[in-house]
Amino acid sequence: MNELIAIVDSAKAAFAHAPTPADLENAKALFLGKAGRITELMKGMAALSVDEKKSRGAAINLAKQAIEAALHERRQALADAEMQAQLHAEAIDVSLPGRLRGQGGLHPVSLTMERIEAIFGSMGFDVAQGPEIESDWFNFTALNTPEDHPARSMHDTFYVEGGSESAPNLLRTHTSPMQIRYAVQHVKKHRSAIDAGLGMPEIRVIAPGRTYRVDSDATHSPMFHQCEGLWVGENVSFKDLKFVFTDFCRSYFESDDLVLRFRPSFFPFTEPSAEIDIQFQSGPLAGRWLEVAGSGEVHPNVIRNMGLDPERYIGFAFGMGPDRLTMLRYGVNDLRLFFDGDIRFLSQFR
Ligand code: PHE
């Protein structure tokens, strides 16, 4: 009997020392397997008498049950340990604050551009984009500003490679070259109808984008934005310019509480020409005249450079400053803030 107790004890010890389920199954085979110690003892009973078999068999069975119970217990313990280890490995601290992903937003000037496009879009204007490196022809000459014209000196800019010696390419000083580029395409598309005297659909376009001049202070940046507007047809008058631009300003500022002033001015590519000033009747800016655009009726020479007959076609153009409009809308007093890229400033417009 001591032998059986010894076997049970050594089985318990072997199980207790099995570090993994696989080791445990190997240890089990030593006692309960085909050649295991308990199995061997059973086989050894063959020679015993019936009475001896009874008592010996009962004792061996008790030992076997004890070993099975120990095996079961150890299996459970190993499974629990594995579960604990897994839970530990996958533990999450639900009390930690979340890791927020930084949220981006549109630049305030982009917001203004989107508003401008939406408002003019609702009035039937197309939106066109053009190159920032421009030829002398589109930036000046085609706009009735020949090489010796004094108006060029107000448009000092950055000259780049390309073009000719006397007329190098440049960073465009305004979006007005888009008047020519867009109109020429439009006229080309409708050339045969125009030549047949049938006329053409009106040109109605805005052209927003970056422009450049040698200028830098709180209200001027060497890179700034403009948005050109052009409406050419057979009877498009200064009255239409006034109506359209007034409508735009009231939509843009979401207020009817403002008035416009068309102040006589000069541009080589318009005649007559006017600066457009607005005045708010209430609010923090009330009473001051604020310049927002240059404008006028398109000069006959420019109409000609578009490929059209100025006796038949006429229209208006304007060029406004979206940077300025953004400053007015949000009450920003330094233009440079828009281009510093300071996230503390920019995030206020999200
Ligand atoms: N291009 C002019 C400027 O930059 C503005 C303008 C555009 C004036 C169209 C008249 C017509 O100052």
mmCIF file of N, CA and C in Angstrom, residues 110-238:
data_model
loop_
_atom_site.group_PDB
_atom_site.id
_atom_site.type_symbol
_atom_site.label_atom_id
_atom_site.label_comp_id
_atom_site.label_asym_id
_atom_site.label_seq_id
_atom_site.Cartn_x
_atom_site.Cartn_y
_atom_site.Cartn_z
ATOM 1 N N SER A 110 -9.009 80.556 -47.736
ATOM 2 C CA SER A 110 -9.693 79.520 -48.526
ATOM 3 C C SER A 110 -11.195 79.558 -48.268
ATOM 4 N N LEU A 111 -11.556 79.819 -47.008
ATOM 5 C CA LEU A 111 -12.990 79.929 -46.689
ATOM 6 C C LEU A 111 -13.619 81.064 -47.489
ATOM 7 N N THR A 112 -12.887 82.189 -47.572
ATOM 8 C CA THR A 112 -13.383 83.340 -48.342
ATOM 9 C C THR A 112 -13.515 82.984 -49.819
ATOM 10 N N MET A 113 -12.489 82.319 -50.365
ATOM 11 C CA MET A 113 -12.529 81.916 -51.778
ATOM 12 C C MET A 113 -13.753 81.041 -52.044
ATOM 13 N N GLU A 114 -14.002 80.107 -51.112
ATOM 14 C CA GLU A 114 -15.161 79.235 -51.291
ATOM 15 C C GLU A 114 -16.460 80.023 -51.289
ATOM 16 N N ARG A 115 -16.535 81.025 -50.399
ATOM 17 C CA ARG A 115 -17.747 81.860 -50.342
ATOM 18 C C ARG A 115 -17.908 82.643 -51.646
ATOM 19 N N ILE A 116 -16.789 83.219 -52.120
ATOM 20 C CA ILE A 116 -16.849 84.012 -53.355
ATOM 21 C C ILE A 116 -17.328 83.140 -54.518
ATOM 22 N N GLU A 117 -16.737 81.932 -54.611
ATOM 23 C CA GLU A 117 -17.116 81.034 -55.704
ATOM 24 C C GLU A 117 -18.590 80.630 -55.611
ATOM 25 N N ALA A 118 -19.051 80.396 -54.384
ATOM 26 C CA ALA A 118 -20.451 79.980 -54.212
ATOM 27 C C ALA A 118 -21.404 81.116 -54.600
ATOM 28 N N ILE A 119 -21.061 82.338 -54.201
ATOM 29 C CA ILE A 119 -21.965 83.462 -54.469
ATOM 30 C C ILE A 119 -22.009 83.762 -55.974
ATOM 31 N N PHE A 120 -20.817 83.856 -56.590
ATOM 32 C CA PHE A 120 -20.823 84.129 -58.031
ATOM 33 C C PHE A 120 -21.334 82.930 -58.834
ATOM 34 N N GLY A 121 -21.077 81.731 -58.293
ATOM 35 C CA GLY A 121 -21.631 80.536 -58.929
ATOM 36 C C GLY A 121 -23.149 80.615 -59.005
ATOM 37 N N SER A 122 -23.757 81.123 -57.928
ATOM 38 C CA SER A 122 -25.219 81.218 -57.901
ATOM 39 C C SER A 122 -25.729 82.267 -58.881
ATOM 40 N N MET A 123 -24.823 83.182 -59.323
ATOM 41 C CA MET A 123 -25.222 84.189 -60.319
ATOM 42 C C MET A 123 -24.840 83.735 -61.726
ATOM 43 N N GLY A 124 -24.413 82.482 -61.866
ATOM 44 C CA GLY A 124 -24.132 81.951 -63.193
ATOM 45 C C GLY A 124 -22.720 82.178 -63.686
ATOM 46 N N PHE A 125 -21.795 82.488 -62.766
ATOM 47 C CA PHE A 125 -20.398 82.684 -63.176
ATOM 48 C C PHE A 125 -19.647 81.354 -63.153
ATOM 49 N N ASP A 126 -18.826 81.148 -64.170
ATOM 50 C CA ASP A 126 -17.907 80.026 -64.214
ATOM 51 C C ASP A 126 -16.712 80.375 -63.316
ATOM 52 N N VAL A 127 -15.953 79.358 -62.882
ATOM 53 C CA VAL A 127 -14.732 79.594 -62.100
ATOM 54 C C VAL A 127 -13.551 79.068 -62.897
ATOM 55 N N ALA A 128 -12.530 79.925 -63.119
ATOM 56 C CA ALA A 128 -11.383 79.504 -63.933
ATOM 57 C C ALA A 128 -10.082 79.735 -63.174
ATOM 58 N N GLN A 129 -9.103 78.895 -63.462
ATOM 59 C CA GLN A 129 -7.784 79.014 -62.845
ATOM 60 C C GLN A 129 -6.753 79.253 -63.933
ATOM 61 N N GLY A 130 -5.719 80.053 -63.623
ATOM 62 C CA GLY A 130 -4.682 80.295 -64.618
ATOM 63 C C GLY A 130 -3.304 80.207 -64.001
ATOM 64 N N PRO A 131 -2.262 80.289 -64.853
ATOM 65 C CA PRO A 131 -0.882 80.137 -64.369
ATOM 66 C C PRO A 131 -0.425 81.330 -63.529
ATOM 67 N N GLU A 132 0.444 81.058 -62.545
ATOM 68 C CA GLU A 132 0.994 82.136 -61.726
ATOM 69 C C GLU A 132 2.249 82.723 -62.368
ATOM 70 N N ILE A 133 2.948 81.904 -63.169
ATOM 71 C CA ILE A 133 4.042 82.448 -63.987
ATOM 72 C C ILE A 133 3.403 82.835 -65.313
ATOM 73 N N GLU A 134 3.466 84.126 -65.600
ATOM 74 C CA GLU A 134 2.695 84.650 -66.728
ATOM 75 C C GLU A 134 3.619 85.323 -67.729
ATOM 76 N N SER A 135 3.185 85.390 -68.973
ATOM 77 C CA SER A 135 3.978 86.107 -69.978
ATOM 78 C C SER A 135 3.629 87.590 -69.930
ATOM 79 N N ASP A 136 4.550 88.363 -70.448
ATOM 80 C CA ASP A 136 4.375 89.810 -70.514
ATOM 81 C C ASP A 136 3.092 90.166 -71.276
ATOM 82 N N TRP A 137 2.814 89.376 -72.311
ATOM 83 C CA TRP A 137 1.635 89.640 -73.143
ATOM 84 C C TRP A 137 0.342 89.574 -72.320
ATOM 85 N N PHE A 138 0.127 88.488 -71.626
ATOM 86 C CA PHE A 138 -1.132 88.350 -70.889
ATOM 87 C C PHE A 138 -1.206 89.282 -69.677
ATOM 88 N N ASN A 139 -0.039 89.471 -69.003
ATOM 89 C CA ASN A 139 -0.078 90.279 -67.779
ATOM 90 C C ASN A 139 -0.205 91.778 -68.079
ATOM 91 N N PHE A 140 0.392 92.208 -69.206
ATOM 92 C CA PHE A 140 0.427 93.650 -69.501
ATOM 93 C C PHE A 140 -0.113 94.026 -70.883
ATOM 94 N N THR A 141 0.602 93.558 -71.909
ATOM 95 C CA THR A 141 0.365 94.106 -73.242
ATOM 96 C C THR A 141 -1.062 93.876 -73.732
ATOM 97 N N ALA A 142 -1.559 92.658 -73.579
ATOM 98 C CA ALA A 142 -2.919 92.363 -74.036
ATOM 99 C C ALA A 142 -3.940 93.157 -73.237
ATOM 100 N N LEU A 143 -3.531 93.600 -72.036
ATOM 101 C CA LEU A 143 -4.429 94.388 -71.186
ATOM 102 C C LEU A 143 -4.205 95.886 -71.408
ATOM 103 N N ASN A 144 -3.799 96.217 -72.645
ATOM 104 C CA ASN A 144 -3.674 97.626 -73.033
ATOM 105 C C ASN A 144 -2.620 98.367 -72.205
ATOM 106 N N THR A 145 -1.623 97.628 -71.753
ATOM 107 C CA THR A 145 -0.551 98.237 -70.969
ATOM 108 C C THR A 145 0.773 97.981 -71.686
ATOM 109 N N PRO A 146 1.082 98.763 -72.738
ATOM 110 C CA PRO A 146 2.301 98.505 -73.517
ATOM 111 C C PRO A 146 3.558 98.752 -72.687
ATOM 112 N N GLU A 147 4.683 98.340 -73.279
ATOM 113 C CA GLU A 147 5.941 98.301 -72.547
ATOM 114 C C GLU A 147 6.318 99.601 -71.858
ATOM 115 N N ASP A 148 5.975 100.724 -72.490
ATOM 116 C CA ASP A 148 6.405 102.009 -71.919
ATOM 117 C C ASP A 148 5.323 102.657 -71.046
ATOM 118 N N HIS A 149 4.279 101.869 -70.733
ATOM 119 C CA HIS A 149 3.157 102.466 -69.993
ATOM 120 C C HIS A 149 3.517 102.681 -68.519
ATOM 121 N N PRO A 150 3.255 103.895 -68.008
ATOM 122 C CA PRO A 150 3.628 104.179 -66.601
ATOM 123 C C PRO A 150 2.908 103.286 -65.590
ATOM 124 N N ALA A 151 1.743 102.745 -65.962
ATOM 125 C CA ALA A 151 1.018 101.899 -65.014
ATOM 126 C C ALA A 151 1.827 100.657 -64.644
ATOM 127 N N ARG A 152 2.781 100.276 -65.490
ATOM 128 C CA ARG A 152 3.588 99.091 -65.190
ATOM 129 C C ARG A 152 4.427 99.265 -63.930
ATOM 130 N N SER A 153 4.827 100.525 -63.664
ATOM 131 C CA SER A 153 5.724 100.737 -62.526
ATOM 132 C C SER A 153 5.018 100.445 -61.196
ATOM 133 N N MET A 154 3.689 100.515 -61.185
ATOM 134 C CA MET A 154 2.956 100.177 -59.962
ATOM 135 C C MET A 154 2.845 98.668 -59.774
ATOM 136 N N HIS A 155 3.204 97.950 -60.806
ATOM 137 C CA HIS A 155 3.123 96.489 -60.751
ATOM 138 C C HIS A 155 4.517 95.871 -60.759
ATOM 139 N N ASP A 156 5.438 96.400 -59.933
ATOM 140 C CA ASP A 156 6.769 95.806 -59.877
ATOM 141 C C ASP A 156 6.625 94.393 -59.318
ATOM 142 N N THR A 157 7.294 93.455 -59.954
ATOM 143 C CA THR A 157 7.081 92.067 -59.546
ATOM 144 C C THR A 157 8.369 91.265 -59.642
ATOM 145 N N PHE A 158 8.245 89.975 -59.620
ATOM 146 C CA PHE A 158 9.374 89.073 -59.662
ATOM 147 C C PHE A 158 9.476 88.506 -61.071
ATOM 148 N N TYR A 159 10.597 88.796 -61.723
ATOM 149 C CA TYR A 159 10.785 88.303 -63.090
ATOM 150 C C TYR A 159 11.497 86.966 -63.055
ATOM 151 N N VAL A 160 11.095 86.076 -63.922
ATOM 152 C CA VAL A 160 11.663 84.725 -63.920
ATOM 153 C C VAL A 160 12.195 84.397 -65.314
ATOM 154 N N GLU A 161 12.840 83.257 -65.430
ATOM 155 C CA GLU A 161 13.376 82.846 -66.726
ATOM 156 C C GLU A 161 12.250 82.565 -67.724
ATOM 157 N N GLY A 162 12.563 82.756 -68.982
ATOM 158 C CA GLY A 162 11.564 82.487 -70.015
ATOM 159 C C GLY A 162 11.023 83.779 -70.589
ATOM 160 N N GLY A 163 10.374 83.692 -71.713
ATOM 161 C CA GLY A 163 9.918 84.892 -72.405
ATOM 162 C C GLY A 163 11.065 85.449 -73.234
ATOM 163 N N SER A 164 10.985 86.736 -73.566
ATOM 164 C CA SER A 164 12.050 87.315 -74.382
ATOM 165 C C SER A 164 12.876 88.275 -73.543
ATOM 166 N N GLU A 165 13.998 88.699 -74.099
ATOM 167 C CA GLU A 165 14.920 89.604 -73.400
ATOM 168 C C GLU A 165 14.203 90.867 -72.933
ATOM 169 N N SER A 166 13.424 91.474 -73.856
ATOM 170 C CA SER A 166 12.762 92.741 -73.510
ATOM 171 C C SER A 166 11.457 92.504 -72.752
ATOM 172 N N ALA A 167 10.939 91.259 -72.792
ATOM 173 C CA ALA A 167 9.662 90.980 -72.119
ATOM 174 C C ALA A 167 9.717 89.627 -71.422
ATOM 175 N N PRO A 168 10.495 89.564 -70.322
ATOM 176 C CA PRO A 168 10.643 88.269 -69.648
ATOM 177 C C PRO A 168 9.351 87.838 -68.963
ATOM 178 N N ASN A 169 9.236 86.550 -68.695
ATOM 179 C CA ASN A 169 8.095 86.048 -67.923
ATOM 180 C C ASN A 169 8.166 86.593 -66.496
ATOM 181 N N LEU A 170 7.050 86.562 -65.826
ATOM 182 C CA LEU A 170 7.000 87.163 -64.495
ATOM 183 C C LEU A 170 5.944 86.448 -63.645
ATOM 184 N N LEU A 171 6.029 86.661 -62.327
ATOM 185 C CA LEU A 171 4.941 86.200 -61.463
ATOM 186 C C LEU A 171 3.814 87.206 -61.623
ATOM 187 N N ARG A 172 2.652 86.755 -61.995
ATOM 188 C CA ARG A 172 1.567 87.671 -62.370
ATOM 189 C C ARG A 172 1.273 88.661 -61.244
ATOM 190 N N THR A 173 1.050 89.913 -61.636
ATOM 191 C CA THR A 173 0.838 90.975 -60.655
ATOM 192 C C THR A 173 -0.636 91.146 -60.329
ATOM 193 N N HIS A 174 -1.485 90.502 -61.093
ATOM 194 C CA HIS A 174 -2.919 90.550 -60.860
ATOM 195 C C HIS A 174 -3.569 89.359 -61.574
ATOM 196 N N THR A 175 -4.846 89.142 -61.324
ATOM 197 C CA THR A 175 -5.525 88.025 -62.001
ATOM 198 C C THR A 175 -6.121 88.461 -63.339
ATOM 199 N N SER A 176 -5.930 89.728 -63.705
ATOM 200 C CA SER A 176 -6.513 90.229 -64.960
ATOM 201 C C SER A 176 -6.073 89.469 -66.218
ATOM 202 N N PRO A 177 -4.829 88.906 -66.270
ATOM 203 C CA PRO A 177 -4.499 88.119 -67.472
ATOM 204 C C PRO A 177 -5.531 87.026 -67.760
ATOM 205 N N MET A 178 -6.237 86.583 -66.734
ATOM 206 C CA MET A 178 -7.252 85.550 -66.936
ATOM 207 C C MET A 178 -8.434 86.053 -67.754
ATOM 208 N N GLN A 179 -8.629 87.394 -67.772
ATOM 209 C CA GLN A 179 -9.681 87.959 -68.652
ATOM 210 C C GLN A 179 -9.410 87.524 -70.089
ATOM 211 N N ILE A 180 -8.136 87.734 -70.510
ATOM 212 C CA ILE A 180 -7.769 87.414 -71.879
ATOM 213 C C ILE A 180 -7.785 85.911 -72.118
ATOM 214 N N ARG A 181 -7.081 85.179 -71.232
ATOM 215 C CA ARG A 181 -6.977 83.724 -71.420
ATOM 216 C C ARG A 181 -8.358 83.071 -71.528
ATOM 217 N N TYR A 182 -9.244 83.443 -70.627
ATOM 218 C CA TYR A 182 -10.565 82.797 -70.623
ATOM 219 C C TYR A 182 -11.373 83.211 -71.847
ATOM 220 N N ALA A 183 -11.361 84.530 -72.132
ATOM 221 C CA ALA A 183 -12.174 85.031 -73.251
ATOM 222 C C ALA A 183 -11.720 84.433 -74.584
ATOM 223 N N VAL A 184 -10.399 84.315 -74.757
ATOM 224 C CA VAL A 184 -9.873 83.772 -76.018
ATOM 225 C C VAL A 184 -10.374 82.333 -76.230
ATOM 226 N N GLN A 185 -10.344 81.541 -75.178
ATOM 227 C CA GLN A 185 -10.862 80.171 -75.260
ATOM 228 C C GLN A 185 -12.347 80.151 -75.612
ATOM 229 N N HIS A 186 -13.076 81.025 -74.908
ATOM 230 C CA HIS A 186 -14.521 81.113 -75.107
ATOM 231 C C HIS A 186 -14.851 81.502 -76.550
ATOM 232 N N VAL A 187 -14.132 82.519 -77.038
ATOM 233 C CA VAL A 187 -14.385 83.025 -78.398
ATOM 234 C C VAL A 187 -14.030 81.954 -79.438
ATOM 235 N N LYS A 188 -12.920 81.235 -79.181
ATOM 236 C CA LYS A 188 -12.494 80.170 -80.093
ATOM 237 C C LYS A 188 -13.609 79.128 -80.238
ATOM 238 N N LYS A 189 -14.215 78.800 -79.105
ATOM 239 C CA LYS A 189 -15.276 77.781 -79.105
ATOM 240 C C LYS A 189 -16.480 78.232 -79.935
ATOM 241 N N HIS A 190 -16.744 79.551 -79.946
ATOM 242 C CA HIS A 190 -17.953 80.052 -80.599
ATOM 243 C C HIS A 190 -17.642 80.861 -81.855
ATOM 244 N N ARG A 191 -16.389 80.698 -82.384
ATOM 245 C CA ARG A 191 -15.921 81.517 -83.494
ATOM 246 C C ARG A 191 -16.872 81.520 -84.688
ATOM 247 N N SER A 192 -17.314 80.333 -85.102
ATOM 248 C CA SER A 192 -18.102 80.297 -86.346
ATOM 249 C C SER A 192 -19.455 80.989 -86.160
ATOM 250 N N ALA A 193 -20.077 80.826 -84.990
ATOM 251 C CA ALA A 193 -21.350 81.506 -84.732
ATOM 252 C C ALA A 193 -21.152 83.018 -84.670
ATOM 253 N N ILE A 194 -20.009 83.429 -84.054
ATOM 254 C CA ILE A 194 -19.720 84.864 -83.967
ATOM 255 C C ILE A 194 -19.531 85.433 -85.374
ATOM 256 N N ASP A 195 -18.712 84.730 -86.187
ATOM 257 C CA ASP A 195 -18.441 85.204 -87.549
ATOM 258 C C ASP A 195 -19.702 85.236 -88.404
ATOM 259 N N ALA A 196 -20.627 84.322 -88.122
ATOM 260 C CA ALA A 196 -21.878 84.284 -88.889
ATOM 261 C C ALA A 196 -22.870 85.330 -88.388
ATOM 262 N N GLY A 197 -22.434 86.119 -87.381
ATOM 263 C CA GLY A 197 -23.305 87.178 -86.865
ATOM 264 C C GLY A 197 -24.355 86.682 -85.892
ATOM 265 N N LEU A 198 -24.249 85.407 -85.493
ATOM 266 C CA LEU A 198 -25.240 84.846 -84.565
ATOM 267 C C LEU A 198 -24.940 85.211 -83.118
ATOM 268 N N GLY A 199 -23.705 85.684 -82.878
ATOM 269 C CA GLY A 199 -23.334 86.030 -81.516
ATOM 270 C C GLY A 199 -22.844 84.835 -80.731
ATOM 271 N N MET A 200 -22.681 85.041 -79.440
ATOM 272 C CA MET A 200 -22.131 83.974 -78.582
ATOM 273 C C MET A 200 -22.805 84.043 -77.227
ATOM 274 N N PRO A 201 -22.753 82.924 -76.461
ATOM 275 C CA PRO A 201 -23.219 83.008 -75.076
ATOM 276 C C PRO A 201 -22.337 83.998 -74.331
ATOM 277 N N GLU A 202 -22.869 84.709 -73.359
ATOM 278 C CA GLU A 202 -22.081 85.712 -72.648
ATOM 279 C C GLU A 202 -20.893 85.080 -71.928
ATOM 280 N N ILE A 203 -19.828 85.853 -71.816
ATOM 281 C CA ILE A 203 -18.679 85.426 -70.998
ATOM 282 C C ILE A 203 -18.979 85.870 -69.571
ATOM 283 N N ARG A 204 -19.003 84.908 -68.658
ATOM 284 C CA ARG A 204 -19.291 85.251 -67.263
ATOM 285 C C ARG A 204 -18.394 84.361 -66.402
ATOM 286 N N VAL A 205 -17.343 84.937 -65.867
ATOM 287 C CA VAL A 205 -16.352 84.104 -65.173
ATOM 288 C C VAL A 205 -15.713 84.854 -63.999
ATOM 289 N N ILE A 206 -15.353 84.104 -62.984
ATOM 290 C CA ILE A 206 -14.441 84.652 -61.970
ATOM 291 C C ILE A 206 -13.177 83.807 -61.992
ATOM 292 N N ALA A 207 -12.043 84.446 -61.639
ATOM 293 C CA ALA A 207 -10.757 83.738 -61.644
ATOM 294 C C ALA A 207 -10.007 84.079 -60.358
ATOM 295 N N PRO A 208 -10.150 83.243 -59.328
ATOM 296 C CA PRO A 208 -9.429 83.477 -58.075
ATOM 297 C C PRO A 208 -8.030 82.890 -58.135
ATOM 298 N N GLY A 209 -7.114 83.459 -57.346
ATOM 299 C CA GLY A 209 -5.781 82.852 -57.318
ATOM 300 C C GLY A 209 -4.737 83.733 -56.666
ATOM 301 N N ARG A 210 -3.498 83.228 -56.668
ATOM 302 C CA ARG A 210 -2.380 83.945 -56.044
ATOM 303 C C ARG A 210 -1.785 84.947 -57.024
ATOM 304 N N THR A 211 -1.358 86.087 -56.477
ATOM 305 C CA THR A 211 -0.735 87.135 -57.282
ATOM 306 C C THR A 211 0.463 87.678 -56.500
ATOM 307 N N TYR A 212 1.354 88.410 -57.219
ATOM 308 C CA TYR A 212 2.641 88.789 -56.607
ATOM 309 C C TYR A 212 3.028 90.221 -56.938
ATOM 310 N N ARG A 213 3.555 90.908 -55.916
ATOM 311 C CA ARG A 213 4.145 92.221 -56.164
ATOM 312 C C ARG A 213 5.236 92.475 -55.151
ATOM 313 N N VAL A 214 6.145 93.396 -55.484
ATOM 314 C CA VAL A 214 7.206 93.739 -54.531
ATOM 315 C C VAL A 214 6.617 94.729 -53.536
ATOM 316 N N ASP A 215 6.107 94.197 -52.438
ATOM 317 C CA ASP A 215 5.338 94.993 -51.480
ATOM 318 C C ASP A 215 5.285 94.203 -50.188
ATOM 319 N N SER A 216 5.583 94.820 -49.062
ATOM 320 C CA SER A 216 5.515 94.066 -47.813
ATOM 321 C C SER A 216 5.349 94.971 -46.598
ATOM 322 N N ASP A 217 4.167 94.972 -46.014
ATOM 323 C CA ASP A 217 3.933 95.627 -44.717
ATOM 324 C C ASP A 217 2.665 95.020 -44.108
ATOM 325 N N ALA A 218 2.084 95.679 -43.110
ATOM 326 C CA ALA A 218 0.960 95.067 -42.383
ATOM 327 C C ALA A 218 -0.250 94.810 -43.276
ATOM 328 N N THR A 219 -0.354 95.574 -44.371
ATOM 329 C CA THR A 219 -1.517 95.369 -45.240
ATOM 330 C C THR A 219 -1.124 94.916 -46.647
ATOM 331 N N HIS A 220 0.186 94.682 -46.871
ATOM 332 C CA HIS A 220 0.631 94.176 -48.177
ATOM 333 C C HIS A 220 1.585 93.015 -47.977
ATOM 334 N N SER A 221 1.408 91.995 -48.803
ATOM 335 C CA SER A 221 2.289 90.832 -48.748
ATOM 336 C C SER A 221 2.787 90.576 -50.161
ATOM 337 N N PRO A 222 4.071 90.165 -50.324
ATOM 338 C CA PRO A 222 4.596 89.926 -51.679
ATOM 339 C C PRO A 222 3.764 88.894 -52.444
ATOM 340 N N MET A 223 3.158 87.980 -51.708
ATOM 341 C CA MET A 223 2.187 87.068 -52.319
ATOM 342 C C MET A 223 0.845 87.423 -51.708
ATOM 343 N N PHE A 224 -0.137 87.622 -52.529
ATOM 344 C CA PHE A 224 -1.470 87.922 -52.016
ATOM 345 C C PHE A 224 -2.487 87.299 -52.955
ATOM 346 N N HIS A 225 -3.741 87.460 -52.647
ATOM 347 C CA HIS A 225 -4.765 86.833 -53.485
ATOM 348 C C HIS A 225 -5.620 87.888 -54.186
ATOM 349 N N GLN A 226 -6.075 87.505 -55.362
ATOM 350 C CA GLN A 226 -7.062 88.336 -56.055
ATOM 351 C C GLN A 226 -8.148 87.423 -56.595
ATOM 352 N N CYS A 227 -9.286 88.048 -56.880
ATOM 353 C CA CYS A 227 -10.292 87.319 -57.627
ATOM 354 C C CYS A 227 -10.802 88.241 -58.723
ATOM 355 N N GLU A 228 -10.579 87.808 -59.945
ATOM 356 C CA GLU A 228 -11.005 88.581 -61.107
ATOM 357 C C GLU A 228 -12.459 88.257 -61.413
ATOM 358 N N GLY A 229 -13.171 89.209 -61.969
ATOM 359 C CA GLY A 229 -14.516 88.935 -62.452
ATOM 360 C C GLY A 229 -14.652 89.531 -63.841
ATOM 361 N N LEU A 230 -15.365 88.839 -64.721
ATOM 362 C CA LEU A 230 -15.528 89.348 -66.091
ATOM 363 C C LEU A 230 -16.894 88.936 -66.599
ATOM 364 N N TRP A 231 -17.621 89.936 -67.133
ATOM 365 C CA TRP A 231 -18.920 89.642 -67.749
ATOM 366 C C TRP A 231 -18.967 90.419 -69.063
ATOM 367 N N VAL A 232 -18.918 89.719 -70.174
ATOM 368 C CA VAL A 232 -18.935 90.380 -71.485
ATOM 369 C C VAL A 232 -20.089 89.821 -72.303
ATOM 370 N N GLY A 233 -20.857 90.729 -72.878
ATOM 371 C CA GLY A 233 -21.971 90.337 -73.739
ATOM 372 C C GLY A 233 -22.251 91.474 -74.703
ATOM 373 N N GLU A 234 -23.517 91.636 -75.073
ATOM 374 C CA GLU A 234 -23.801 92.694 -76.049
ATOM 375 C C GLU A 234 -24.296 93.974 -75.407
ATOM 376 N N ASN A 235 -24.704 93.874 -74.163
ATOM 377 C CA ASN A 235 -25.265 95.069 -73.538
ATOM 378 C C ASN A 235 -24.968 95.142 -72.055
ATOM 379 N N VAL A 236 -23.769 94.733 -71.705
ATOM 380 C CA VAL A 236 -23.436 94.637 -70.278
ATOM 381 C C VAL A 236 -22.815 95.957 -69.831
ATOM 382 N N SER A 237 -23.559 96.707 -69.025
ATOM 383 C CA SER A 237 -23.190 98.091 -68.740
ATOM 384 C C SER A 237 -22.630 98.278 -67.329
ATOM 385 N N PHE A 238 -22.243 99.489 -67.049
ATOM 386 C CA PHE A 238 -21.752 99.850 -65.721
ATOM 387 C C PHE A 238 -22.834 99.631 -64.661
#
